[in-house]
Coordinates of C-alpha atoms and ligand atoms in Angstrom, one line a residue:
M558 CA -8.0 -9.7 -9.2
L559 CA -10.2 -12.2 -7.5
D560 CA -8.9 -15.0 -9.5
S561 CA -5.3 -14.1 -8.6
L562 CA -6.3 -14.0 -5.0
Q563 CA -8.0 -17.3 -5.3
R564 CA -5.0 -18.9 -7.0
L565 CA -2.8 -17.7 -4.2
G566 CA -5.4 -18.9 -1.6
K567 CA -5.3 -22.4 -2.9
Q568 CA -1.6 -22.6 -2.0
L569 CA -2.0 -21.4 1.5
D570 CA -3.0 -23.2 4.7
F571 CA -6.3 -21.6 5.6
F572 CA -5.4 -21.5 9.2
D573 CA -2.0 -19.9 8.9
N574 CA -3.3 -16.4 8.9
I575 CA -5.9 -16.8 11.6
I576 CA -4.0 -18.7 14.3
K577 CA -3.6 -16.6 17.5
N578 CA -0.7 -16.7 19.8
P579 CA -1.3 -16.4 23.6
N580 CA 0.8 -13.8 25.2
V581 CA 3.7 -15.8 26.5
R582 CA 7.1 -14.4 26.9
E583 CA 10.2 -16.4 26.0
G584 CA 11.3 -18.7 28.8
E585 CA 8.0 -18.3 30.7
E586 CA 6.6 -21.6 32.0
R587 CA 3.1 -21.9 30.7
Y588 CA 0.8 -24.8 29.8
L589 CA -1.7 -26.0 27.4
V590 CA -4.1 -28.2 29.4
R591 CA -5.7 -31.1 27.7
V592 CA -9.0 -31.6 29.3
V593 CA -9.4 -35.3 29.0
F594 CA -12.9 -36.9 29.1
D595 CA -12.3 -40.6 29.8
L596 CA -15.2 -42.4 28.3
D597 CA -14.0 -45.7 29.6
E598 CA -13.5 -44.7 33.2
K599 CA -16.1 -41.9 33.2
K600 CA -13.7 -39.3 34.7
V601 CA -12.3 -35.9 33.7
S602 CA -8.7 -35.0 34.2
A603 CA -6.1 -32.5 33.2
D604 CA -3.1 -33.5 31.1
P605 CA -0.8 -30.5 30.6
R606 CA 1.8 -29.9 27.8
K607 CA 4.4 -27.3 28.3
Y608 CA 3.4 -24.4 26.1
Q609 CA 5.4 -23.6 23.0
Q610 CA 4.3 -21.4 20.1
E611 CA 3.8 -24.3 17.8
L612 CA 1.0 -25.6 20.0
A613 CA -1.3 -22.7 19.1
K614 CA -1.3 -23.9 15.5
E615 CA -1.3 -27.6 16.4
Y616 CA -4.5 -27.2 18.4
L617 CA -6.0 -24.5 16.1
W618 CA -6.3 -21.7 18.6
I619 CA -8.1 -18.9 16.6
G620 CA -9.8 -17.0 19.4
N621 CA -13.1 -17.7 21.0
T622 CA -15.3 -15.7 18.6
F623 CA -14.7 -14.5 15.1
R624 CA -17.1 -11.7 14.4
A625 CA -18.8 -10.5 17.5
A626 CA -18.1 -10.8 21.1
R627 CA -21.7 -11.9 21.9
E628 CA -21.3 -14.9 19.6
K629 CA -21.7 -18.2 21.4
V630 CA -18.3 -19.8 21.9
A631 CA -18.0 -23.0 19.9
R632 CA -14.4 -24.0 20.0
L633 CA -12.5 -27.1 21.1
T634 CA -9.5 -25.0 22.0
T635 CA -10.0 -22.0 24.2
D636 CA -8.0 -19.7 26.5
N637 CA -10.6 -19.7 29.2
L638 CA -12.1 -22.6 31.0
K639 CA -15.2 -20.6 31.9
Y640 CA -16.6 -21.4 28.5
L641 CA -16.6 -25.0 29.5
M642 CA -17.1 -25.3 33.2
E643 CA -16.8 -23.5 36.5
S644 CA -15.5 -24.4 39.9
T645 CA -18.2 -25.0 42.5
D646 CA -15.6 -24.2 45.1
S647 CA -16.9 -21.9 47.8
G648 CA -13.7 -21.5 49.6
K649 CA -13.8 -24.9 51.2
A650 CA -11.2 -27.6 51.1
D651 CA -12.4 -29.6 48.2
K652 CA -11.4 -27.7 45.2
T653 CA -11.9 -30.2 42.5
Q654 CA -15.6 -30.0 42.1
W655 CA -16.7 -28.4 38.8
R656 CA -19.9 -28.1 36.9
F657 CA -20.5 -27.5 33.2
V658 CA -21.8 -24.1 32.2
E659 CA -25.1 -24.0 30.4
E660 CA -23.8 -22.7 27.1
N661 CA -20.6 -24.7 27.1
L662 CA -18.4 -24.9 24.1
I663 CA -19.0 -28.6 23.6
S664 CA -22.7 -28.3 23.4
N665 CA -22.4 -25.1 21.3
T666 CA -20.1 -26.9 18.9
L667 CA -22.6 -29.8 18.6
T668 CA -25.4 -27.3 17.9
L669 CA -23.5 -25.8 15.1
I670 CA -22.6 -29.1 13.6
Y671 CA -26.3 -29.9 13.7
D672 CA -27.0 -26.6 11.8
F673 CA -24.4 -27.4 9.2
R674 CA -26.0 -30.8 8.7
Q675 CA -29.4 -29.2 8.2
K676 CA -27.9 -26.9 5.5
G677 CA -26.2 -29.8 3.8
L678 CA -22.7 -28.4 4.5
S679 CA -21.5 -31.0 6.9
T680 CA -18.7 -33.4 5.9
S681 CA -18.2 -37.0 6.9
K682 CA -15.3 -36.1 9.1
M683 CA -17.4 -33.5 10.8
E684 CA -20.1 -36.1 11.4
E685 CA -17.5 -38.4 13.0
L686 CA -16.4 -35.5 15.3
G687 CA -20.1 -34.9 16.1
E688 CA -20.6 -38.5 17.1
I689 CA -17.7 -38.3 19.6
L690 CA -18.9 -35.0 21.0
S691 CA -22.5 -36.3 21.5
E692 CA -21.2 -39.3 23.3
L693 CA -19.1 -37.0 25.5
E694 CA -22.1 -34.7 26.1
R695 CA -24.4 -37.6 26.9
T696 CA -21.9 -39.1 29.3
F697 CA -20.6 -36.1 31.2
I698 CA -22.7 -33.0 30.6
K699 CA -26.4 -33.9 30.1
G700 CA -28.1 -34.0 33.5
S701 CA -24.9 -34.1 35.4
G702 CA -24.4 -32.2 38.7
T703 CA -20.8 -31.7 39.3
V704 CA -17.7 -33.5 38.2
V705 CA -14.3 -34.0 39.7
F706 CA -11.5 -32.4 37.6
E707 CA -8.6 -34.4 38.5
N708 CA -5.0 -33.3 38.4
F709 CA -6.0 -29.6 37.9
D710 CA -4.2 -28.0 40.9
E711 CA -3.8 -24.3 41.8
H712 CA -0.4 -24.2 40.2
L713 CA -1.6 -25.5 36.8
K714 CA -4.6 -23.2 37.0
R715 CA -2.3 -20.2 37.2
Q716 CA 0.0 -21.3 34.5
A717 CA -2.5 -22.5 31.9
V718 CA -2.8 -20.4 28.8
L719 CA -4.9 -22.8 26.6
Y720 CA -7.3 -25.6 27.2
T721 CA -8.2 -28.2 24.6
V722 CA -10.9 -30.9 24.7
C723 CA -9.8 -34.5 24.4
V724 CA -11.5 -37.9 25.0
R725 CA -10.1 -41.2 25.9
K726 CA -11.9 -44.1 24.4
S727 CA -10.9 -47.7 24.4
G728 CA -7.7 -46.7 26.0
E729 CA -6.8 -44.3 23.2
L730 CA -6.4 -40.5 23.6
I731 CA -8.1 -38.5 20.9
E732 CA -7.2 -34.8 20.7
L733 CA -10.4 -33.4 19.2
A734 CA -8.9 -30.1 18.0
K735 CA -6.6 -32.1 15.8
H736 CA -9.5 -34.1 14.3
E737 CA -10.0 -33.4 10.6
G738 CA -13.6 -32.8 11.3
Y739 CA -12.7 -29.9 13.5
R740 CA -10.8 -28.2 10.6
D741 CA -13.9 -28.6 8.4
F742 CA -16.0 -27.2 11.2
L743 CA -13.8 -24.1 11.8
R744 CA -13.7 -23.4 8.1
L745 CA -17.4 -23.3 8.0
V746 CA -17.7 -21.3 11.2
I747 CA -15.4 -18.7 9.9
G748 CA -17.0 -19.0 6.5
M749 CA -20.2 -18.1 8.3
P750 CA -22.5 -19.5 5.7
G751 CA -25.4 -17.6 7.2
D752 CA -28.0 -18.4 4.6
V753 CA -27.0 -20.6 1.8
R754 CA -28.9 -21.9 -1.1
E755 CA -28.4 -23.7 -4.3
G756 CA -26.8 -21.3 -6.8
T757 CA -23.9 -20.7 -9.1
C758 CA -20.7 -19.5 -7.5
H759 CA -19.6 -16.4 -9.4
V760 CA -15.9 -17.2 -8.7
C761 CA -15.5 -20.8 -9.6
G762 CA -18.6 -21.2 -11.7
T763 CA -19.9 -24.4 -10.1
T764 CA -23.4 -25.0 -9.0
T765 CA -23.4 -25.7 -5.3
Q766 CA -24.4 -24.2 -2.0
V767 CA -23.6 -20.5 -2.2
L768 CA -23.7 -17.7 0.4
L769 CA -26.2 -15.0 0.1
D770 CA -23.9 -12.7 1.8
P771 CA -20.2 -13.4 1.7
A772 CA -19.7 -11.4 4.9
F773 CA -16.1 -10.6 4.3
P774 CA -14.6 -9.2 7.4
S775 CA -14.9 -5.4 7.6
G776 CA -11.8 -3.5 7.0
S777 CA -10.8 -5.7 4.1
L778 CA -10.5 -5.1 0.4
L779 CA -13.0 -7.8 -0.2
K780 CA -15.7 -6.0 1.6
V781 CA -15.3 -3.1 -0.8
W782 CA -15.2 -5.4 -3.7
T783 CA -18.5 -7.1 -2.9
K784 CA -20.1 -3.8 -2.1
D785 CA -19.2 -2.5 -5.5
K786 CA -20.7 -5.7 -7.0
K787 CA -23.9 -5.0 -5.2
G788 CA -23.9 -1.6 -6.6
F789 CA -24.4 -3.1 -10.0
I790 CA -27.6 -4.8 -9.1
S791 CA -30.2 -3.7 -11.5
G792 CA -33.3 -2.1 -10.1
P793 CA -33.9 -0.8 -6.6
S794 CA -34.4 -4.3 -5.2
E795 CA -31.8 -5.6 -2.6
S796 CA -33.6 -8.9 -2.5
D797 CA -31.8 -12.1 -2.0
E798 CA -32.5 -13.0 -5.6
A799 CA -31.0 -9.8 -6.8
I800 CA -27.9 -10.2 -4.8
L801 CA -27.6 -13.9 -5.7
S802 CA -27.8 -13.1 -9.4
T803 CA -25.2 -10.4 -9.1
F804 CA -22.7 -11.9 -6.7
A805 CA -22.7 -15.3 -5.1
I806 CA -19.8 -17.2 -3.8
C807 CA -19.4 -20.7 -2.4
V808 CA -17.8 -21.4 0.9
K809 CA -14.7 -22.9 -0.6
C810 CA -13.9 -19.9 -2.8
R811 CA -14.6 -17.5 0.0
D812 CA -12.1 -19.4 2.2
E813 CA -9.4 -19.3 -0.4
I814 CA -9.9 -15.6 -1.1
L815 CA -10.0 -14.8 2.5
S816 CA -6.8 -16.6 3.3
A817 CA -5.0 -15.1 0.3
W818 CA -6.0 -11.6 1.5
G819 CA -4.7 -12.4 4.9
Y820 CA -1.4 -13.4 3.3
V821 CA -1.1 -10.3 1.2
K822 CA -1.8 -8.1 4.2
Q823 CA 0.9 -9.8 6.1
K824 CA 3.6 -10.3 3.5
L825 CA 2.9 -8.1 0.5
N826 CA 1.9 -4.9 1.9
L827 CA 4.0 -1.7 1.7
P828 CA 3.4 1.8 3.1
I829 CA 3.7 4.6 0.6
A830 CA 4.1 8.3 1.0
N831 CA 5.0 8.1 4.7
A832 CA 2.4 5.5 5.3
S833 CA -0.5 7.7 4.2
F834 CA -1.7 4.7 2.3
N835 CA -0.5 1.3 1.3
A836 CA 0.2 -0.7 -1.8
Y837 CA -1.0 -4.4 -1.6
L838 CA 0.7 -6.7 -4.1
I839 CA -1.4 -9.6 -5.3
P840 CA 0.6 -12.1 -7.2
A841 CA -0.6 -14.0 -10.1
A842 CA 1.2 -17.2 -9.5
Q843 CA 1.5 -19.5 -12.4
E844 CA 1.6 -22.8 -10.6
P845 CA 1.5 -24.2 -7.1
L846 CA 4.5 -23.2 -5.1
T847 CA 5.8 -24.5 -1.8
K848 CA 5.4 -22.3 1.2
D849 CA 9.1 -21.6 1.3
I850 CA 9.3 -20.5 -2.3
L851 CA 6.1 -18.5 -2.1
D852 CA 7.5 -16.7 0.9
K853 CA 10.8 -16.1 -0.8
L854 CA 9.2 -14.8 -4.0
S855 CA 6.9 -12.6 -1.9
S856 CA 9.8 -10.9 -0.2
Q857 CA 11.6 -10.4 -3.5
V858 CA 8.6 -8.9 -5.2
K859 CA 8.1 -6.7 -2.1
D860 CA 11.7 -5.5 -2.3
A861 CA 11.4 -4.9 -6.0
F862 CA 8.4 -2.7 -5.4
D863 CA 10.0 -1.0 -2.5
A864 CA 12.8 0.1 -4.8
V865 CA 10.2 1.9 -6.9
V866 CA 8.8 3.6 -3.8
S867 CA 11.9 5.1 -2.1
Y868 CA 15.6 5.5 -2.3
D869 CA 16.0 3.5 0.9
G870 CA 14.0 0.8 -0.8
L871 CA 16.4 0.9 -3.7
L872 CA 19.4 0.4 -1.4
K873 CA 17.7 -2.5 0.3
F874 CA 16.8 -4.1 -3.0
E875 CA 20.4 -3.8 -4.2
K876 CA 21.6 -5.4 -1.1
A877 CA 19.3 -8.3 -1.5
L878 CA 20.1 -8.6 -5.2
K879 CA 22.5 -11.5 -4.8
D880 CA 19.7 -13.8 -3.6
Y881 CA 17.5 -12.6 -6.3
S882 CA 16.3 -15.1 -8.9
E883 CA 14.7 -13.3 -11.8
K884 CA 14.3 -16.6 -13.6
M885 CA 12.3 -18.1 -10.8
L886 CA 10.2 -15.0 -10.7
K887 CA 9.5 -15.0 -14.4
E888 CA 8.6 -18.6 -14.4
S889 CA 6.4 -18.7 -11.4
W890 CA 5.2 -15.3 -10.7
Y891 CA 4.8 -13.4 -13.9
K892 CA 2.4 -10.7 -13.0
L893 CA 0.9 -8.9 -10.1
T894 CA -2.1 -6.7 -9.3
V895 CA -1.3 -3.6 -7.3
V896 CA -4.0 -2.3 -5.0
F897 CA -3.7 1.1 -3.4
G898 CA -5.7 1.4 -0.3
K899 CA -6.0 2.8 3.1
P900 CA -7.0 0.5 6.0
E901 CA -9.1 2.5 8.4
S902 CA -10.3 1.3 11.7
A903 CA -13.7 0.1 10.6
H904 CA -13.3 -0.2 6.9
F905 CA -11.0 -0.3 4.0
R906 CA -10.7 2.5 1.5
L907 CA -9.9 1.3 -2.0
L908 CA -8.1 4.1 -3.8
S909 CA -7.2 2.4 -7.1
F910 CA -5.8 -0.7 -8.5
V911 CA -3.7 -1.8 -11.4
Q912 CA -4.1 -5.2 -12.8
D913 CA -1.6 -7.5 -14.4
V914 CA 1.7 -5.6 -13.9
P915 CA 4.4 -7.8 -15.2
V916 CA 7.1 -8.2 -12.6
T917 CA 9.7 -7.3 -15.2
D918 CA 8.0 -3.9 -15.6
L919 CA 8.8 -3.2 -11.9
H920 CA 12.5 -3.7 -12.8
K921 CA 12.1 -1.5 -15.9
L922 CA 10.5 1.2 -13.9
R923 CA 13.2 1.0 -11.2
E924 CA 15.9 1.3 -13.8
Q925 CA 14.3 4.3 -15.3
I926 CA 13.9 6.0 -11.9
R927 CA 17.4 5.2 -11.0
G928 CA 18.8 6.5 -14.3
V929 CA 17.0 9.8 -14.2
S930 CA 17.8 10.3 -10.5
N931 CA 21.5 9.6 -11.2
K932 CA 21.5 12.2 -13.9
A933 CA 20.0 14.8 -11.6
C934 CA 22.4 14.1 -8.7
S935 CA 25.5 14.3 -11.0
F936 CA 24.2 17.5 -12.6
F937 CA 23.8 19.3 -9.3
E938 CA 26.6 17.3 -7.6
E939 CA 24.3 16.4 -4.8
S940 CA 23.4 13.2 -3.0
Q941 CA 21.4 10.6 -4.9
K942 CA 18.8 10.4 -2.2
S943 CA 17.8 14.0 -2.5
W944 CA 17.0 13.6 -6.3
Y945 CA 15.4 10.1 -6.2
L946 CA 12.0 10.0 -7.8
G947 CA 10.3 7.0 -6.1
F948 CA 6.7 7.1 -5.3
S949 CA 7.3 8.5 -1.9
E950 CA 9.2 11.5 -3.4
I951 CA 6.7 12.0 -6.2
Y952 CA 4.2 12.4 -3.4
R953 CA 6.0 15.6 -2.4
L954 CA 5.7 17.0 -6.0
L955 CA 2.0 16.7 -6.6
P956 CA 0.0 19.1 -4.4
L957 CA -3.1 17.3 -3.1
R958 CA -6.0 19.2 -1.8
K959 CA -7.8 18.4 1.3
G960 CA -11.1 16.6 0.6
G961 CA -14.6 17.7 1.6
R962 CA -14.4 16.1 5.0
G963 CA -11.7 18.5 6.0
S964 CA -8.7 16.7 7.2
E965 CA -8.3 14.0 4.6
L966 CA -6.2 14.6 1.5
D967 CA -7.6 13.6 -1.9
W968 CA -5.3 10.8 -3.0
Q969 CA -6.9 10.1 -6.3
P970 CA -4.7 12.3 -8.5
L971 CA -1.6 10.6 -7.0
V972 CA -2.7 7.0 -7.3
E973 CA -3.9 7.7 -10.9
L974 CA -0.4 8.8 -11.7
F975 CA 1.2 5.8 -10.0
S976 CA -1.2 3.6 -11.9
S977 CA -0.1 5.1 -15.2
M978 CA 3.5 4.6 -14.2
L979 CA 3.0 1.0 -13.1
S980 CA 1.3 0.1 -16.4
F981 CA 3.4 2.4 -18.6
S982 CA 0.2 3.8 -19.9
P983 CA -0.5 7.4 -21.0
Y984 CA -1.0 10.2 -18.5
P985 CA -2.2 13.6 -19.9
R986 CA 0.7 16.0 -20.2
S987 CA -1.4 19.1 -19.6
R988 CA -2.6 17.7 -16.3
L989 CA 0.9 17.2 -15.1
I990 CA 2.0 20.7 -16.2
K991 CA -0.9 22.1 -14.1
Y992 CA 0.4 20.2 -11.1
A993 CA 3.9 21.6 -11.7
V994 CA 2.7 25.2 -11.8
L995 CA 0.4 24.6 -8.9
L996 CA 3.4 23.3 -6.9
A997 CA 5.2 26.6 -7.7
R998 CA 2.2 28.5 -6.4
V999 CA 2.1 26.5 -3.2
Y1000 CA 5.7 27.6 -2.4
R1001 CA 5.3 31.1 -3.7
F1002 CA 2.0 31.9 -1.9
Q1003 CA 2.6 29.6 1.1
L1004 CA -0.4 27.4 0.5
F1005 CA 1.0 24.6 2.7
D1006 CA -2.1 24.4 4.8
I1007 CA -4.3 23.6 1.9
Y1008 CA -1.9 21.2 0.2
S1009 CA -0.4 19.6 3.3
N1010 CA 1.5 16.9 1.5
I1011 CA 4.0 19.6 0.5
P1012 CA 6.4 20.1 3.4
K1013 CA 6.6 23.7 4.5
P1014 CA 10.2 24.9 4.4
K1015 CA 11.7 27.3 6.9
A1016 CA 11.1 30.8 5.8
R1017 CA 14.7 31.3 4.7
E1018 CA 14.7 28.1 2.7
S1019 CA 11.5 28.8 0.9
D1020 CA 12.9 30.2 -2.4
R1021 CA 15.5 27.5 -2.6
E1022 CA 12.9 24.8 -2.0
L1023 CA 10.6 26.2 -4.7
C1024 CA 13.5 26.1 -7.1
R1025 CA 14.5 22.6 -6.2
A1026 CA 11.0 21.3 -6.5
L1027 CA 10.6 22.8 -10.0
L1028 CA 13.9 21.4 -11.1
K1029 CA 12.9 18.0 -9.7
F1030 CA 9.7 18.3 -11.6
N1031 CA 11.7 18.8 -14.8
Y1032 CA 13.4 15.4 -14.1
F1033 CA 10.0 13.9 -13.3
F1034 CA 8.8 15.1 -16.7
K1035 CA 11.9 13.6 -18.3
L1036 CA 11.3 10.3 -16.5
L1037 CA 7.7 10.1 -17.7
E1038 CA 8.6 11.1 -21.2
D1039 CA 11.3 8.5 -21.3
M1040 CA 8.8 5.9 -20.1
G1041 CA 6.4 7.0 -22.8
V1042 CA 3.8 7.8 -20.2
V1043 CA 3.7 11.5 -21.0
G1044 CA 3.9 12.8 -24.6
R1045 CA 6.1 15.6 -25.7
A1046 CA 4.8 19.2 -25.8
E1047 CA 2.0 19.6 -28.4
S1048 CA 3.6 22.8 -29.6
E1049 CA 6.9 21.2 -30.2
V1050 CA 8.1 21.4 -33.8
R1051 CA 10.0 18.2 -34.7
E1052 CA 13.1 20.0 -35.6
G1053 CA 15.4 18.4 -33.0
I1054 CA 16.8 20.3 -30.2
P1055 CA 18.3 23.6 -31.3
I1056 CA 21.9 23.7 -30.1
I1057 CA 23.3 26.9 -28.9
E1058 CA 27.1 26.9 -28.9
W1059 CA 28.4 28.8 -26.0
E1060 CA 31.1 26.8 -24.5
S1061 CA 33.2 29.8 -23.7
D1062 CA 31.3 30.7 -20.5
E1063 CA 30.9 28.2 -17.6
R1064 CA 27.5 29.5 -16.7
L1065 CA 26.2 29.3 -20.3
R1066 CA 27.8 25.9 -20.8
K1067 CA 25.8 24.6 -17.9
I1068 CA 22.6 25.9 -19.5
G1069 CA 23.5 24.1 -22.7
E1070 CA 24.0 20.9 -20.8
W1071 CA 20.6 21.3 -19.2
F1072 CA 18.9 21.7 -22.6
R1073 CA 20.6 18.5 -23.9
E1074 CA 19.7 16.6 -20.7
M1075 CA 16.0 17.7 -20.8
G1076 CA 15.6 17.6 -24.5
Y1077 CA 13.9 21.0 -24.5
S1078 CA 12.2 22.2 -27.7
G1079 CA 13.1 25.6 -29.1
L1080 CA 10.2 27.3 -27.5
Q1081 CA 10.9 25.7 -24.1
Q1082 CA 14.5 26.9 -24.4
G1083 CA 13.4 30.5 -25.2
L1084 CA 11.1 30.6 -22.2
F1085 CA 13.7 29.0 -20.0
L1086 CA 16.3 31.6 -21.0
L1087 CA 13.9 34.4 -20.3
G1088 CA 13.1 32.8 -16.9
Y1089 CA 16.8 32.6 -16.3
L1090 CA 17.1 36.3 -16.6
V1091 CA 14.1 36.8 -14.2
G1092 CA 16.4 34.9 -11.8
E1093 CA 19.2 37.3 -12.4
V1094 CA 17.0 40.3 -11.8
G1095 CA 15.4 38.7 -8.8
K1096 CA 18.8 38.2 -7.2
A1097 CA 19.7 41.8 -7.7
Q1098 CA 16.4 42.9 -6.2
Y1099 CA 17.0 40.5 -3.3
D1100 CA 20.5 41.9 -2.7
K1101 CA 18.9 45.4 -2.6
G1102 CA 16.6 44.3 0.2
D1103 CA 13.6 43.3 -1.9
E1104 CA 13.3 39.8 -0.4
K1105 CA 10.1 39.0 -2.2
K1106 CA 11.7 39.7 -5.6
S1107 CA 9.1 41.9 -7.2
I1108 CA 10.1 40.8 -10.7
L1109 CA 8.3 37.5 -9.9
N1110 CA 5.1 39.4 -9.7
K1111 CA 5.4 39.8 -13.5
I1112 CA 4.9 36.1 -13.8
D1113 CA 1.4 34.9 -13.7
F1114 CA 1.7 31.5 -11.9
N1115 CA -1.6 30.4 -13.4
G1116 CA -0.4 30.8 -17.0
M1117 CA 1.4 33.2 -19.2
K1118 CA -0.3 34.2 -22.5
A1119 CA 2.0 35.2 -25.4
E1120 CA 1.3 38.9 -24.8
K1121 CA 2.3 38.6 -21.2
V1122 CA 5.5 36.8 -22.2
I1123 CA 6.3 39.7 -24.6
T1124 CA 5.6 42.3 -21.9
L1125 CA 7.8 40.4 -19.5
S1126 CA 10.6 40.3 -22.0
N1127 CA 10.5 44.1 -22.3
Q1128 CA 10.4 44.4 -18.6
I1129 CA 13.4 42.2 -18.2
L1130 CA 15.5 44.2 -20.7
K1131 CA 14.7 47.3 -18.7
S1132 CA 15.5 45.7 -15.4
L1133 CA 18.8 44.3 -16.7
R1134 CA 19.7 47.9 -17.6
D1135 CA 18.4 49.4 -14.4
Y1136 CA 20.3 46.9 -12.2
R1137 CA 23.4 47.1 -14.5
L1138 CA 23.2 43.4 -15.3
L1139 CA 23.7 43.6 -19.0
T1140 CA 26.9 41.7 -18.9
A1141 CA 28.2 40.0 -22.0
S1142 CA 26.7 36.6 -21.0
N1143 CA 23.3 38.0 -20.0
E1144 CA 23.2 39.9 -23.2
R1145 CA 23.8 36.7 -25.1
I1146 CA 21.1 34.9 -23.1
Y1147 CA 18.7 37.7 -23.8
Y1148 CA 19.5 37.6 -27.5
H1149 CA 18.9 33.8 -27.8
A1150 CA 15.7 34.0 -25.7
M1151 CA 14.2 36.6 -28.0
K1152 CA 15.4 34.9 -31.1
L1153 CA 13.8 31.6 -30.0
L1154 CA 10.5 33.2 -28.8
N1155 CA 10.1 35.2 -32.0
K1156 CA 10.8 32.1 -34.0
H1157 CA 8.1 30.1 -32.1
L1158 CA 5.6 32.9 -31.7
D1159 CA 2.7 30.7 -32.9
E1160 CA 3.5 28.0 -30.5
L1161 CA 3.8 30.5 -27.7
R1162 CA 0.0 31.1 -28.1
V1163 CA -0.9 27.5 -27.6
N1164 CA -0.5 26.7 -23.9
P1165 CA -0.1 29.5 -21.3
V1166 CA 0.4 27.0 -18.5
E1167 CA 3.3 25.4 -20.2
N1168 CA 4.8 28.8 -20.8
A1169 CA 4.6 29.5 -17.1
F1170 CA 6.2 26.2 -16.3
Y1171 CA 9.3 26.8 -18.5
L1172 CA 9.7 30.4 -17.4
L1173 CA 9.7 29.3 -13.8
S1174 CA 12.0 26.5 -14.6
G1175 CA 14.6 29.0 -15.9
Y1176 CA 14.1 31.1 -12.8
A1177 CA 14.6 28.1 -10.6
F1178 CA 17.7 27.0 -12.5
S1179 CA 19.5 30.3 -12.2
T1180 CA 18.5 30.7 -8.6
Y1181 CA 19.2 27.2 -7.4
I1182 CA 22.6 26.9 -9.0
R1183 CA 23.6 30.2 -7.3
L1184 CA 22.1 29.3 -3.9
S1185 CA 23.6 25.8 -3.8
G1186 CA 27.1 27.0 -4.7
G1187 CA 27.0 25.7 -8.3
G1188 CA 28.1 29.2 -9.2
S1189 CA 29.5 31.8 -6.9
R1190 CA 27.0 34.1 -5.2
D1191 CA 28.4 37.2 -6.8
Ligands
LIG1457 ZN1 -16.8 -21.2 -5.8

């Protein structure tokens, strides 16, 4: 992950992500004031430029301080003149008298350059800048009383948004913020070397001056990463040596990684599950790209990922498809690392990450999701959006418990599942089945307060939503089985899908179609058919005023052992008789259910939770088709 970030960072302009823009509205007349120290004529004057957004970058305006407000301001471009000098005006006529403040930004900059020199971090360009600044300091600041600041009138004072330090020497104007030495200087200031010493950089491997503490900004992934590294330090010691031997980074690597992370946060960051957390996409670029191509590819990869997240994302992706260059992507941006995390005010919470996802896998995943969602929507003749199975929808299928701290959900199970999907790697079937049955419990027993990611339906809709959720879960299973992420049921006998021929009846034909679509095994079909009859009985009970459908109490939502299934089958037969539901088709369903259950009696003993899932799926099917008008209500 770090090497991917670093490769990206090498392609970025370090300053791109940290430039600030003064708050200037379109069309407003504002100025950047060049404060010109004329070394030839020994005078100071204002030379304004009309402010445009490009100027912030041109003069490297990055804010007065980087980490803490109490930090001494050492900048050559600032938004406030008070860091350089103050007016001595006491309301009298002469308003051009100014004096330098004690801790002025020029002297502060010089002090830091001196520090860097001491640490062996200074560059020749920085030394050059330092020389100009010392001459300036000697001439104007040291021991001076007041100076006249020419050309800086009340009007300009009001309209100025930025100030930048310049000198005029031998008739030539030098804008110091554009001096190469100033770029070197800022990189170091932001790099905050703190304490450096000779060591080996753990990122690039060179022996050079390394930082004892990389001091990545709080609220970034990098902070988490280095903390983890420190966690590996052997022994109780947190001494410099221990840290140094575990994680040391040189200023250059730190800069590159920092700018890459800035870029990812800006351009390759997607909210998931209604912005409860984000996915950050870190590209593994093969070769240096121009900024334009990099930006273009970033937006394409982001779109491709978004299509995996939500149906709206899919639509957007398809709209953008004509500009899409898969070839370019494959050649220059083969893989990416996906980081799931949650930015919080003071820190970043890393949830999980998946390394080396080939971009082509994103496309494969999207096609699988689209395929299965299409099947679902044509089966139930409903909109594609309501059956889409992107990450944001899957979030509504996996009940997540509130963590120990009370309000926060435990995201881990969800991001683990996403990680498996992104890497097409195995996810335990039994765990998924447990979630499916838990989902049914959330609806049946109204546990929405505990599992608050499952939206609470209106009371009247509750049964319908339970059914829809379970059917959707069937498609989700199908998706993961097709992807090879989840294996088929352990109990399944490899005998192919038993085909029941019952084309005569529309209702039964639909069941047959469902079995083919889902690829149910014999046992699963038997359980489903029994569950289907639970739905029939439940409907009759509902019509007679039993809104809770007491037949559902015969299903243990935690799991159905074989004996319980047998008892249920007897109960169903009795209820079918009691409610006069033994029609020809129900009789045939019952017959097939019993035949299949008896045939697979041994398998029925294997996994009670799976039994419950397929029973409930049958119930859901019968009820949902009826409620959504797929069959008449009577
Ligand atoms: Zn390095």
